[in-house]
PDB file of C-alpha atoms in Angstrom:
ATOM      1  CA  UNK A 199       0.231   0.351   0.099  1.00 61.00           C
ATOM      2  CA  UNK A 200       1.610   3.829  -1.378  1.00 77.00           C
ATOM      3  CA  UNK A 201      -1.458   4.898   1.735  1.00 93.00           C
ATOM      4  CA  UNK A 202      -0.286   5.510   5.238  1.00 97.00           C
ATOM      5  CA  UNK A 203      -1.363   2.298   7.823  1.00 97.00           C
ATOM      6  CA  UNK A 204      -1.655   2.781  11.590  1.00 98.00           C
ATOM      7  CA  UNK A 205      -1.291  -0.363  14.015  1.00 98.00           C
ATOM      8  CA  UNK A 206      -3.769  -0.445  17.885  1.00 97.00           C
ATOM      9  CA  UNK A 207      -4.672  -2.177  19.195  1.00 95.00           C
ATOM     10  CA  UNK A 208      -8.128  -2.839  20.848  1.00 92.00           C
ATOM     11  CA  UNK A 209      -9.715  -0.747  23.924  1.00 92.00           C
ATOM     12  CA  UNK A 210      -8.334   1.894  26.161  1.00 92.00           C
ATOM     13  CA  UNK A 211      -5.153   2.870  24.146  1.00 94.00           C
ATOM     14  CA  UNK A 212      -7.498   2.552  20.745  1.00 94.00           C
ATOM     15  CA  UNK A 213     -10.018   4.660  22.183  1.00 94.00           C
ATOM     16  CA  UNK A 214      -8.016   7.253  23.992  1.00 95.00           C
ATOM     17  CA  UNK A 215      -6.147   7.483  20.343  1.00 95.00           C
ATOM     18  CA  UNK A 216      -9.258   8.036  18.309  1.00 93.00           C
ATOM     19  CA  UNK A 217      -9.304  12.344  19.443  1.00 92.00           C
ATOM     20  CA  UNK A 218      -6.052  12.632  18.406  1.00 93.00           C
ATOM     21  CA  UNK A 219      -5.894  10.627  15.043  1.00 94.00           C
ATOM     22  CA  UNK A 220      -9.652  13.595  14.761  1.00 93.00           C
ATOM     23  CA  UNK A 221      -7.107  16.686  14.966  1.00 90.00           C
ATOM     24  CA  UNK A 222      -5.423  14.235  11.702  1.00 90.00           C
ATOM     25  CA  UNK A 223      -8.196  14.511   9.741  1.00 93.00           C
ATOM     26  CA  UNK A 224      -8.706  10.471  10.291  1.00 95.00           C
ATOM     27  CA  UNK A 225     -11.649   9.146  11.267  1.00 95.00           C
ATOM     28  CA  UNK A 226     -11.600   4.947  11.306  1.00 96.00           C
ATOM     29  CA  UNK A 227     -15.958   3.704   9.211  1.00 94.00           C
ATOM     30  CA  UNK A 228     -15.903   1.099  12.105  1.00 92.00           C
ATOM     31  CA  UNK A 229     -15.025   0.154  15.534  1.00 89.00           C
ATOM     32  CA  UNK A 230     -12.944  -2.789  16.488  1.00 89.00           C
ATOM     33  CA  UNK A 231     -14.285  -3.968  18.953  1.00 87.00           C
ATOM     34  CA  UNK A 232     -17.735  -3.833  16.610  1.00 90.00           C
ATOM     35  CA  UNK A 233     -16.588  -5.548  14.146  1.00 90.00           C
ATOM     36  CA  UNK A 234     -15.036  -8.890  12.218  1.00 90.00           C
ATOM     37  CA  UNK A 235     -12.227  -6.844  10.053  1.00 93.00           C
ATOM     38  CA  UNK A 236      -8.475  -6.055  11.252  1.00 95.00           C
ATOM     39  CA  UNK A 237      -8.503  -3.413   8.371  1.00 96.00           C
ATOM     40  CA  UNK A 238     -10.167  -0.873   8.803  1.00 96.00           C
ATOM     41  CA  UNK A 239     -10.692   1.972   6.263  1.00 96.00           C
ATOM     42  CA  UNK A 240     -10.509   5.904   7.087  1.00 96.00           C
ATOM     43  CA  UNK A 241     -11.872   9.101   6.175  1.00 96.00           C
ATOM     44  CA  UNK A 242      -9.073   9.569   4.481  1.00 94.00           C
ATOM     45  CA  UNK A 243      -8.612   7.228   1.461  1.00 93.00           C
ATOM     46  CA  UNK A 244      -4.959   6.838   2.129  1.00 94.00           C
ATOM     47  CA  UNK A 245      -5.243   5.904   5.012  1.00 96.00           C
ATOM     48  CA  UNK A 246      -5.783   3.214   7.546  1.00 97.00           C
ATOM     49  CA  UNK A 247      -5.760   0.925  10.930  1.00 97.00           C
ATOM     50  CA  UNK A 248      -5.100  -2.620  10.901  1.00 97.00           C
ATOM     51  CA  UNK A 249      -6.103  -3.988  14.480  1.00 97.00           C
ATOM     52  CA  UNK A 250      -3.321  -5.921  16.211  1.00 97.00           C
ATOM     53  CA  UNK A 251      -2.499  -7.432  19.964  1.00 95.00           C
ATOM     54  CA  UNK A 252      -0.743  -4.544  21.965  1.00 94.00           C
ATOM     55  CA  UNK A 253       2.408  -6.731  22.133  1.00 93.00           C
ATOM     56  CA  UNK A 254       2.603  -6.989  18.612  1.00 96.00           C
ATOM     57  CA  UNK A 255       2.364  -3.441  17.831  1.00 96.00           C
ATOM     58  CA  UNK A 256       5.972  -3.071  17.352  1.00 96.00           C
ATOM     59  CA  UNK A 257       7.219  -5.755  15.372  1.00 96.00           C
ATOM     60  CA  UNK A 258       4.204  -4.597  12.908  1.00 96.00           C
ATOM     61  CA  UNK A 259       6.077  -0.743  13.043  1.00 97.00           C
ATOM     62  CA  UNK A 260       9.332  -2.536  12.962  1.00 95.00           C
ATOM     63  CA  UNK A 261       9.575  -4.999   9.850  1.00 95.00           C
ATOM     64  CA  UNK A 262       6.906  -2.288   7.443  1.00 95.00           C
ATOM     65  CA  UNK A 263       3.376  -3.726   8.344  1.00 96.00           C
ATOM     66  CA  UNK A 264       2.387  -0.637   9.498  1.00 97.00           C
ATOM     67  CA  UNK A 265       4.101   3.144   8.933  1.00 97.00           C
ATOM     68  CA  UNK A 266       2.384   4.162  12.732  1.00 97.00           C
ATOM     69  CA  UNK A 267       1.852   2.806  15.761  1.00 97.00           C
ATOM     70  CA  UNK A 268       1.236   3.141  19.097  1.00 97.00           C
ATOM     71  CA  UNK A 269       2.312   1.066  21.718  1.00 97.00           C
ATOM     72  CA  UNK A 270       2.670   1.505  25.557  1.00 96.00           C
ATOM     73  CA  UNK A 271       5.921   2.711  27.302  1.00 96.00           C
ATOM     74  CA  UNK A 272       5.517  -1.163  29.274  1.00 96.00           C
ATOM     75  CA  UNK A 273       5.727  -2.536  25.634  1.00 95.00           C
ATOM     76  CA  UNK A 274       8.522  -1.228  24.217  1.00 96.00           C
ATOM     77  CA  UNK A 275      10.839  -1.448  27.283  1.00 94.00           C
ATOM     78  CA  UNK A 276       9.449  -5.852  27.824  1.00 93.00           C
ATOM     79  CA  UNK A 277       9.940  -6.778  24.319  1.00 86.00           C
ATOM     80  CA  UNK A 278      12.466  -3.770  22.684  1.00 83.00           C
ATOM     81  CA  UNK A 279      12.167  -1.390  20.144  1.00 83.00           C
ATOM     82  CA  UNK A 280      14.820  -2.036  17.937  1.00 82.00           C
ATOM     83  CA  UNK A 281      14.394   0.868  15.237  1.00 82.00           C
ATOM     84  CA  UNK A 282      11.921   2.216  15.523  1.00 93.00           C
ATOM     85  CA  UNK A 283      12.011   5.984  16.557  1.00 94.00           C
ATOM     86  CA  UNK A 284       9.286   7.601  19.133  1.00 95.00           C
ATOM     87  CA  UNK A 285       8.396  10.666  18.280  1.00 95.00           C
ATOM     88  CA  UNK A 286       5.380  11.420  20.723  1.00 96.00           C
ATOM     89  CA  UNK A 287       4.688  10.675  24.126  1.00 97.00           C
ATOM     90  CA  UNK A 288       1.426  10.527  23.642  1.00 96.00           C
ATOM     91  CA  UNK A 289       0.193  10.828  28.046  1.00 95.00           C
ATOM     92  CA  UNK A 290      -3.068   7.732  26.900  1.00 95.00           C
ATOM     93  CA  UNK A 291      -3.493   4.640  29.445  1.00 94.00           C
ATOM     94  CA  UNK A 292      -1.274   6.048  31.408  1.00 95.00           C
ATOM     95  CA  UNK A 293      -0.869   3.410  34.684  1.00 96.00           C
ATOM     96  CA  UNK A 294       2.734   2.808  36.998  1.00 97.00           C
ATOM     97  CA  UNK A 295       4.599  -0.157  36.864  1.00 98.00           C
ATOM     98  CA  UNK A 296       4.459  -1.482  40.859  1.00 98.00           C
ATOM     99  CA  UNK A 297       5.779  -4.170  42.908  1.00 98.00           C
ATOM    100  CA  UNK A 298       2.612  -5.717  44.819  1.00 98.00           C
ATOM    101  CA  UNK A 299       2.003  -8.132  47.193  1.00 97.00           C
ATOM    102  CA  UNK A 300      -0.211 -10.467  50.018  1.00 96.00           C
ATOM    103  CA  UNK A 301      -1.663  -8.061  52.748  1.00 94.00           C
ATOM    104  CA  UNK A 302       0.456  -8.745  55.639  1.00 91.00           C
ATOM    105  CA  UNK A 303       3.695 -10.298  53.569  1.00 93.00           C
ATOM    106  CA  UNK A 304       6.812  -8.963  55.329  1.00 93.00           C
ATOM    107  CA  UNK A 305       7.794  -7.702  52.677  1.00 93.00           C
ATOM    108  CA  UNK A 306      10.808  -4.937  52.902  1.00 90.00           C
ATOM    109  CA  UNK A 307      12.250  -7.634  56.056  1.00 90.00           C
ATOM    110  CA  UNK A 308      12.345 -10.607  53.499  1.00 89.00           C
ATOM    111  CA  UNK A 309      14.195  -8.045  51.206  1.00 88.00           C
ATOM    112  CA  UNK A 310      16.955  -7.051  53.563  1.00 84.00           C
ATOM    113  CA  UNK A 311      17.549 -10.255  54.901  1.00 80.00           C
ATOM    114  CA  UNK A 312      18.471 -10.914  51.740  1.00 81.00           C
ATOM    115  CA  UNK A 313      15.888 -13.930  50.834  1.00 82.00           C
ATOM    116  CA  UNK A 314      15.599 -15.247  47.591  1.00 91.00           C
ATOM    117  CA  UNK A 315      11.796 -13.862  46.284  1.00 95.00           C
ATOM    118  CA  UNK A 316       9.480 -15.511  43.758  1.00 97.00           C
ATOM    119  CA  UNK A 317       8.036 -12.806  41.465  1.00 98.00           C
ATOM    120  CA  UNK A 318       4.800 -12.909  39.380  1.00 98.00           C
ATOM    121  CA  UNK A 319       4.973 -11.372  36.206  1.00 98.00           C
ATOM    122  CA  UNK A 320       4.035 -10.513  32.305  1.00 96.00           C
ATOM    123  CA  UNK A 321       7.073  -8.262  31.813  1.00 97.00           C
ATOM    124  CA  UNK A 322       9.965 -10.356  33.222  1.00 97.00           C
ATOM    125  CA  UNK A 323      12.376  -8.256  31.684  1.00 96.00           C
ATOM    126  CA  UNK A 324      11.981  -5.313  33.087  1.00 97.00           C
ATOM    127  CA  UNK A 325      10.679  -7.425  36.480  1.00 97.00           C
ATOM    128  CA  UNK A 326      14.123  -8.600  35.884  1.00 97.00           C
ATOM    129  CA  UNK A 327      16.381  -5.375  35.797  1.00 96.00           C
ATOM    130  CA  UNK A 328      14.410  -3.399  38.605  1.00 96.00           C
ATOM    131  CA  UNK A 329      14.957  -6.139  40.902  1.00 95.00           C
ATOM    132  CA  UNK A 330      18.721  -6.696  40.541  1.00 94.00           C
ATOM    133  CA  UNK A 331      19.744  -2.563  40.082  1.00 93.00           C
ATOM    134  CA  UNK A 332      18.490  -2.573  44.105  1.00 91.00           C
ATOM    135  CA  UNK A 333      20.513  -5.767  45.071  1.00 92.00           C
ATOM    136  CA  UNK A 334      18.018  -8.459  45.536  1.00 93.00           C
ATOM    137  CA  UNK A 335      17.719 -12.389  44.581  1.00 93.00           C
ATOM    138  CA  UNK A 336      14.045 -13.088  42.625  1.00 96.00           C
ATOM    139  CA  UNK A 337      13.259 -16.407  40.983  1.00 97.00           C
ATOM    140  CA  UNK A 338      10.812 -15.012  38.347  1.00 98.00           C
ATOM    141  CA  UNK A 339       7.510 -16.997  36.593  1.00 98.00           C
ATOM    142  CA  UNK A 340       6.783 -15.985  33.457  1.00 97.00           C
ATOM    143  CA  UNK A 341       2.573 -14.994  33.118  1.00 97.00           C
ATOM    144  CA  UNK A 342       0.547 -14.476  30.504  1.00 93.00           C
ATOM    145  CA  UNK A 343      -2.559 -13.551  33.288  1.00 89.00           C
ATOM    146  CA  UNK A 344      -4.272 -13.295  36.079  1.00 91.00           C
ATOM    147  CA  UNK A 345      -1.249 -11.787  37.841  1.00 95.00           C
ATOM    148  CA  UNK A 346      -3.695 -11.239  41.091  1.00 95.00           C
ATOM    149  CA  UNK A 347      -3.766 -15.560  41.338  1.00 96.00           C
ATOM    150  CA  UNK A 348      -0.145 -15.815  41.484  1.00 97.00           C
ATOM    151  CA  UNK A 349       0.643 -14.601  45.022  1.00 96.00           C
ATOM    152  CA  UNK A 350      -2.774 -15.890  45.446  1.00 94.00           C
ATOM    153  CA  UNK A 351      -2.380 -19.663  45.114  1.00 95.00           C
ATOM    154  CA  UNK A 352       1.042 -19.482  46.614  1.00 95.00           C
ATOM    155  CA  UNK A 353       2.540 -19.241  43.190  1.00 97.00           C
ATOM    156  CA  UNK A 354       4.333 -16.062  43.379  1.00 97.00           C
ATOM    157  CA  UNK A 355       6.102 -14.161  46.736  1.00 96.00           C
ATOM    158  CA  UNK A 356       4.944 -11.139  44.769  1.00 97.00           C
ATOM    159  CA  UNK A 357       3.978  -9.815  41.582  1.00 98.00           C
ATOM    160  CA  UNK A 358       5.422  -7.634  38.934  1.00 98.00           C
ATOM    161  CA  UNK A 359       2.129  -5.349  37.472  1.00 97.00           C
ATOM    162  CA  UNK A 360       0.271  -2.759  36.039  1.00 96.00           C
ATOM    163  CA  UNK A 361      -1.558  -0.906  37.862  1.00 96.00           C
ATOM    164  CA  UNK A 362      -3.897   2.549  36.968  1.00 93.00           C
ATOM    165  CA  UNK A 363      -6.994   2.777  40.392  1.00 92.00           C
ATOM    166  CA  UNK A 364      -4.841  -0.396  42.732  1.00 93.00           C
ATOM    167  CA  UNK A 365      -9.168  -2.135  42.788  1.00 95.00           C
ATOM    168  CA  UNK A 366      -7.860  -5.301  41.021  1.00 94.00           C
ATOM    169  CA  UNK A 367      -5.035  -5.055  43.807  1.00 96.00           C
ATOM    170  CA  UNK A 368      -7.427  -3.969  46.781  1.00 95.00           C
ATOM    171  CA  UNK A 369      -9.980  -6.967  45.941  1.00 96.00           C
ATOM    172  CA  UNK A 370      -7.667  -9.616  46.038  1.00 95.00           C
ATOM    173  CA  UNK A 371      -6.051  -8.336  49.365  1.00 96.00           C
ATOM    174  CA  UNK A 372      -3.148  -6.955  47.786  1.00 97.00           C
ATOM    175  CA  UNK A 373      -1.261  -3.979  48.272  1.00 97.00           C
ATOM    176  CA  UNK A 374       1.317  -1.474  45.725  1.00 97.00           C
ATOM    177  CA  UNK A 375       5.376  -1.625  47.816  1.00 96.00           C
ATOM    178  CA  UNK A 376       6.753  -0.641  45.456  1.00 96.00           C
ATOM    179  CA  UNK A 377       6.852   2.302  42.459  1.00 97.00           C
ATOM    180  CA  UNK A 378       8.856   1.350  39.303  1.00 98.00           C
ATOM    181  CA  UNK A 379       7.940   3.649  36.934  1.00 97.00           C
ATOM    182  CA  UNK A 380       5.341   4.779  34.870  1.00 97.00           C
ATOM    183  CA  UNK A 381       3.738   3.942  31.678  1.00 97.00           C
ATOM    184  CA  UNK A 382       1.907   5.442  28.924  1.00 97.00           C
ATOM    185  CA  UNK A 383       1.206   5.421  25.385  1.00 97.00           C
ATOM    186  CA  UNK A 384       3.964   6.625  22.612  1.00 97.00           C
ATOM    187  CA  UNK A 385       3.925   7.364  18.540  1.00 97.00           C
ATOM    188  CA  UNK A 386       5.826   5.076  17.358  1.00 97.00           C
ATOM    189  CA  UNK A 387       6.748   5.538  13.242  1.00 97.00           C
ATOM    190  CA  UNK A 388       8.920   2.952  11.387  1.00 96.00           C
ATOM    191  CA  UNK A 389      12.415   4.509   9.986  1.00 94.00           C
ATOM    192  CA  UNK A 390      12.108   3.595   6.903  1.00 94.00           C
ATOM    193  CA  UNK A 391       8.539   4.849   6.030  1.00 95.00           C
ATOM    194  CA  UNK A 392       9.612   8.719   8.369  1.00 93.00           C
ATOM    195  CA  UNK A 393      12.381   9.432   4.535  1.00 93.00           C
ATOM    196  CA  UNK A 394       9.890   7.815   1.878  1.00 94.00           C
ATOM    197  CA  UNK A 395       6.925   8.744   2.983  1.00 95.00           C
ATOM    198  CA  UNK A 396       7.434  11.894   4.971  1.00 94.00           C
ATOM    199  CA  UNK A 397       5.475  13.883   3.189  1.00 94.00           C
ATOM    200  CA  UNK A 398       2.410  12.501   4.284  1.00 94.00           C
ATOM    201  CA  UNK A 399       3.585  11.577   7.745  1.00 95.00           C
ATOM    202  CA  UNK A 400       5.088  14.668   8.730  1.00 95.00           C
ATOM    203  CA  UNK A 401       1.143  16.451   8.904  1.00 94.00           C
ATOM    204  CA  UNK A 402      -0.360  13.583  10.873  1.00 94.00           C
ATOM    205  CA  UNK A 403       2.384  13.894  13.813  1.00 95.00           C
ATOM    206  CA  UNK A 404       2.036  17.404  13.416  1.00 95.00           C
ATOM    207  CA  UNK A 405      -1.613  17.432  14.302  1.00 93.00           C
ATOM    208  CA  UNK A 406      -1.410  14.421  16.439  1.00 94.00           C
ATOM    209  CA  UNK A 407       1.848  16.496  19.066  1.00 94.00           C
ATOM    210  CA  UNK A 408      -0.544  19.460  18.524  1.00 93.00           C
ATOM    211  CA  UNK A 409      -3.181  17.110  20.127  1.00 92.00           C
ATOM    212  CA  UNK A 410      -1.346  15.889  23.027  1.00 92.00           C
ATOM    213  CA  UNK A 411       0.884  19.333  24.247  1.00 87.00           C
ATOM    214  CA  UNK A 412      -3.005  21.782  24.885  1.00 81.00           C
TER     215      UNK A 412
END
């Protein structure tokens, strides 16, 4: 396709990206939550959206299957962002990467005494770097969902996960004990596309940046 392809994931990122796309004159013709189509045309003949998993968006952009995409900082750090240009922090889909434990677990004492902790997370690379920087020994357990279950079932002493309101932690008698980093979503751009399609891409990038900076 000679036009522009934008990789987006369903859910919160898609919804919060819509006003930014609208500022660039891009209106999707269908809602991916209700449509079964994975390639969605827009109000601009030269722009289409491809609906992908959040963790796949950087891959589509990196290999040129999409020219632009939106990905969380967590995804970019965990899965790598080699070959991607990240010109704009969109300041959407905000949350925090946290260490959480069961209420009543003496985390501070366990760390101080050099205990080897079992930590469950979808973000094992981020977790590994965090605990290595603190000099804490951990056994990392890779999970893909229902992270809160791991401590409750005795699989792990702690979890590393994204926290938005904290209500899910509270409902499962877990408490956040360490803030690792703030997370938001970034606009990512294929570097070759930025050169080859500069005339088309630059107005889109400028319009999105203008909305973010307001």
